[in-house]
Amino acid sequence: MVSITDQKPEPAQQDNFECVHHRPDSMTDKQLHYCPGCTHGLIHQLVGQMLDEFNLVKQTVAICPVGCAVFAYEYFECDSIEASHGRALAVATAVKRSDPSRFVFTYQGDGDLAAIGMAETIHAAARGESLTVFFVNNGTYGMTGGQMAPTSLIGQHTTTTPSGRDPAIAGRPIGVCELLSSLGGVAYLARVPMTSPKNVNTAKRYMRNAIRAQIERRGLGLVEFLSTCPVQWHMAPVAAMKYVDEKVIGVFPPGEFVNRLEPSESSKEGGN
Amino acid sequence: MEGLSYIAGARLPCLIVNVMRGGPGLGNIAPSQSDYFQACKGGGHGDFHSIVLAPWNVQEMYDLPALGFELADRYRCPVILLADAVLGSMLEPALVANEIPAIRRTPKPWSASGRQGRANKNVVHSLFLDAEELAAHNAILQSAYRDMRREVRFEARLLDDAEFAFVAFGISARLAWSATLQLRSEGHRVGLFRPITLYPFPEIALSELSQRISGMVVAELNSGQMLQDVKLATNRSCRVEFCGRMGGVLPPPEELASAMRRLIAERPLTDNAHAATCT
């Protein structure tokens, strides 16, 4: 088997190529540990691109989660704090309030943000903390073995709902964007499936707005990424993408839920 | 407790004030000292300690937090101020400096506060998946705990000529001091040993004391928690008896004095020194 590093072009050949895409400067060179078909790596790359684009890396403090992205602090060049499970927005609040000049974002999964950390999430939103949240919703506890999450769909087979999620026993999925929409402290709230180049461009537009929410001190900015977990869903990567587009968005409709930002030139044009 | 463990693992300085109430569970809001184990023996998972300071009056409630912040910064660990519901609500005179000393800001080159001009990023975390790496991290923590030994603080009252001593902290030490004065007035040579740092525990001073006196009464508002540390420190050099109340009951000083009189008369307090009451 040939490793990727063996396939690097010779230096002489390299001169003939133009670099059209590179790893964001705000990311380290460390190889990502995520499973094939998972969109964490893609979302990490978008976060890195945003830190580059807004030139934020030197003033950023990233609050990393417990779960699949527990090693997020190894992939970004910014200062980072590993919060305990669910407490990212409480830690982020402390960092931001102690030095409001810092850009503070949390990167959290659905088990982290919507289960053990739901109280922190709701109250940070209710307080209108000027923070940016990147919320990766894959509908399961990916790292710990595929248990049911608050976001698992009705009928979804997980290790703790082997016959499918039965609402009579296990309740119904929590829509985080729907839930937070009622809170006045939220400045920006949007959901996007990570299933196509078009959607990735939409995600970038949403992320810019969630970052602006903090920079302009308007309140909480949150982007929910509908992600995949091919390993725990027992699906091939392409089938997992299809599942998001056909099933997941039926329960978690994409789009902007709250936008209390002043319109910017780029958002007016719908730029990417 | 999970948070405390994370703080210790990530080597973050902080001061936590625990004004102890009756427990376990919701318990009540009456004075208690039943969180001694929780504060001094870790509380969360992992091999860690917090420095534990035990004030016994309003003056120390005022003075010890400044020391607590200083020690937390020096050893990069949590510091717990362990008070109780009496100290938390009592009024009494205290001396306050006319000018509050300027805050000494300890440099924190390790903090994750945004890189700015720094070449390398800082990461605050307590995750070490590699066992050898975690072992090395634990060794750093243990080294700090050894260094903390120099921070041992205690107060010795009327112990120079004492034959017997009360060992008590916080509000129990106030009761024990009243009992000490009563017993002195009766001609008994009794003193008070009051740990101010419960961790690190003043075990050497207590060990030395135990070798020159006949016996001790450990007084606590619990079922005998510091008692275990006292027994370890004294290592059977002298008799150690216990007098305590649980559930938020504050015993009158006479109850402690009575326990001491029984010890002095060389009569056992109860069949079981761990028994909760000494009546």
Coordinates of N, CA, C and O in Angstrom, one line a residue, chain A residues 28 58-61 66 70-71 73-85 87 102, chain B residues 2-3 6 12 111-129:
Chain A
T28 N -2.7 23.5 12.4 CA -1.4 22.9 12.5 C -1.2 21.8 11.4 O -2.2 21.5 10.7
K58 N -4.4 35.0 16.4 CA -3.5 35.5 17.5 C -4.3 36.0 18.7 O -3.8 36.2 19.8
Q59 N -5.6 36.3 18.5 CA -6.4 36.8 19.6 C -7.5 35.8 20.0 O -8.4 36.1 20.7
T60 N -7.4 34.6 19.4 CA -8.5 33.6 19.6 C -8.2 32.7 20.8 O -7.0 32.3 21.0
V61 N -9.2 32.4 21.6 CA -9.1 31.3 22.5 C -10.2 30.3 22.1 O -11.4 30.6 22.1
V66 N -15.5 17.7 24.9 CA -15.2 16.2 25.1 C -16.1 15.5 24.1 O -17.2 15.9 23.8
V70 N -12.3 16.0 20.8 CA -11.6 16.3 22.1 C -10.2 16.8 21.8 O -9.6 17.5 22.6
F71 N -9.6 16.4 20.7 CA -8.3 16.8 20.3 C -8.3 18.0 19.4 O -7.2 18.3 18.8
Y73 N -7.9 20.9 20.0 CA -6.8 21.9 20.3 C -5.4 21.5 19.7 O -4.5 22.3 19.7
E74 N -5.3 20.3 19.2 CA -4.1 19.9 18.5 C -4.1 20.4 17.1 O -3.1 20.3 16.4
Y75 N -5.2 20.8 16.5 CA -5.3 21.1 15.1 C -5.4 22.6 14.8 O -5.2 22.9 13.6
F76 N -5.6 23.4 15.8 CA -5.7 24.8 15.6 C -4.4 25.5 16.2 O -3.9 25.1 17.2
E77 N -4.0 26.6 15.6 CA -2.8 27.3 16.0 C -3.1 28.3 17.1 O -2.2 28.9 17.6
C78 N -4.3 28.4 17.5 CA -4.7 29.4 18.6 C -4.6 28.8 20.0 O -4.5 27.5 20.1
D79 N -4.5 29.6 21.0 CA -4.6 29.2 22.3 C -5.9 28.4 22.5 O -6.9 28.8 21.9
S80 N -5.9 27.4 23.4 CA -7.1 26.5 23.5 C -7.2 26.1 24.9 O -6.3 25.9 25.7
I81 N -8.5 25.8 25.3 CA -8.8 25.3 26.6 C -9.7 24.1 26.4 O -10.7 24.2 25.6
E82 N -9.4 23.0 27.1 CA -10.3 21.8 27.0 C -11.3 21.9 28.1 O -10.9 21.8 29.3
A83 N -12.5 22.1 27.8 CA -13.5 22.2 28.9 C -14.0 20.8 29.2 O -13.8 19.8 28.5
S84 N -14.6 20.6 30.4 CA -15.1 19.3 30.7 C -16.4 19.2 30.0 O -17.0 20.1 29.4
H85 N -17.0 18.0 30.0 CA -18.1 17.6 29.0 C -19.3 18.5 29.2 O -19.9 18.6 30.3
R87 N -19.4 21.8 29.4 CA -19.2 23.1 30.0 C -18.5 24.1 29.1 O -18.1 25.2 29.6
R102 N -10.7 39.3 23.3 CA -10.4 38.1 22.7 C -11.6 37.5 21.9 O -12.8 37.8 22.2
Chain B
E2 N -16.2 17.0 39.6 CA -15.5 16.8 38.3 C -14.7 18.0 37.9 O -13.6 17.9 37.4
G3 N -15.3 19.2 38.1 CA -14.6 20.4 37.8 C -13.4 20.6 38.6 O -12.3 21.0 38.1
Y6 N -10.7 18.5 37.2 CA -10.2 19.1 35.9 C -9.2 20.2 36.3 O -8.2 20.4 35.6
L12 N -4.7 24.7 37.3 CA -5.2 26.0 37.3 C -5.3 26.5 38.7 O -5.8 25.8 39.6
S111 N -0.9 30.6 30.4 CA -2.4 30.8 30.3 C -2.8 30.8 28.8 O -2.1 31.4 28.0
A112 N -4.0 30.3 28.5 CA -4.6 30.4 27.2 C -5.4 31.6 27.1 O -6.6 31.6 27.3
S113 N -4.7 32.7 26.8 CA -5.4 34.0 26.8 C -5.3 34.7 25.5 O -5.5 35.9 25.4
G114 N -5.0 33.9 24.5 CA -4.8 34.5 23.1 C -3.3 34.7 22.9 O -2.6 35.2 23.8
R115 N -2.8 34.2 21.8 CA -1.3 34.2 21.6 C -0.7 35.6 21.5 O 0.4 35.8 22.0
Q116 N -1.4 36.5 20.9 CA -0.8 37.8 20.6 C 0.6 37.7 20.0 O 0.7 37.0 19.0
G117 N 1.6 38.1 20.7 CA 3.0 38.0 20.1 C 3.7 36.7 20.4 O 4.8 36.5 19.9
R118 N 3.1 35.9 21.1 CA 3.7 34.6 21.5 C 4.0 33.7 20.3 O 3.1 33.6 19.5
A119 N 5.1 33.1 20.3 CA 5.5 32.2 19.1 C 4.6 30.9 19.2 O 4.2 30.5 18.1
N120 N 4.4 30.4 20.4 CA 3.7 29.1 20.4 C 2.4 29.3 21.1 O 2.2 30.1 22.0
K121 N 1.5 28.4 20.8 CA 0.2 28.4 21.4 C 0.2 27.8 22.8 O 1.1 26.9 23.1
N122 N -0.7 28.2 23.7 CA -0.8 27.6 25.0 C -2.1 26.8 25.0 O -3.1 27.3 24.5
V123 N -2.1 25.6 25.6 CA -3.3 24.8 25.7 C -3.4 24.4 27.1 O -2.5 23.9 27.8
V124 N -4.6 24.7 27.6 CA -4.9 24.3 29.0 C -5.8 23.0 28.9 O -6.9 23.1 28.4
H125 N -5.3 21.9 29.4 CA -6.0 20.7 29.3 C -5.5 19.7 30.4 O -4.5 19.9 31.0
S126 N -6.3 18.6 30.5 CA -6.0 17.6 31.5 C -6.0 16.2 30.9 O -6.1 15.2 31.6
L127 N -6.0 16.2 29.6 CA -6.1 14.9 28.8 C -4.7 14.4 28.4 O -4.0 15.1 27.7
F128 N -4.4 13.3 28.9 CA -3.1 12.7 28.5 C -3.4 11.2 28.2 O -3.4 10.3 29.1
L129 N -3.7 10.9 27.0 CA -4.1 9.5 26.7 C -3.0 8.5 26.9 O -3.2 7.4 27.2

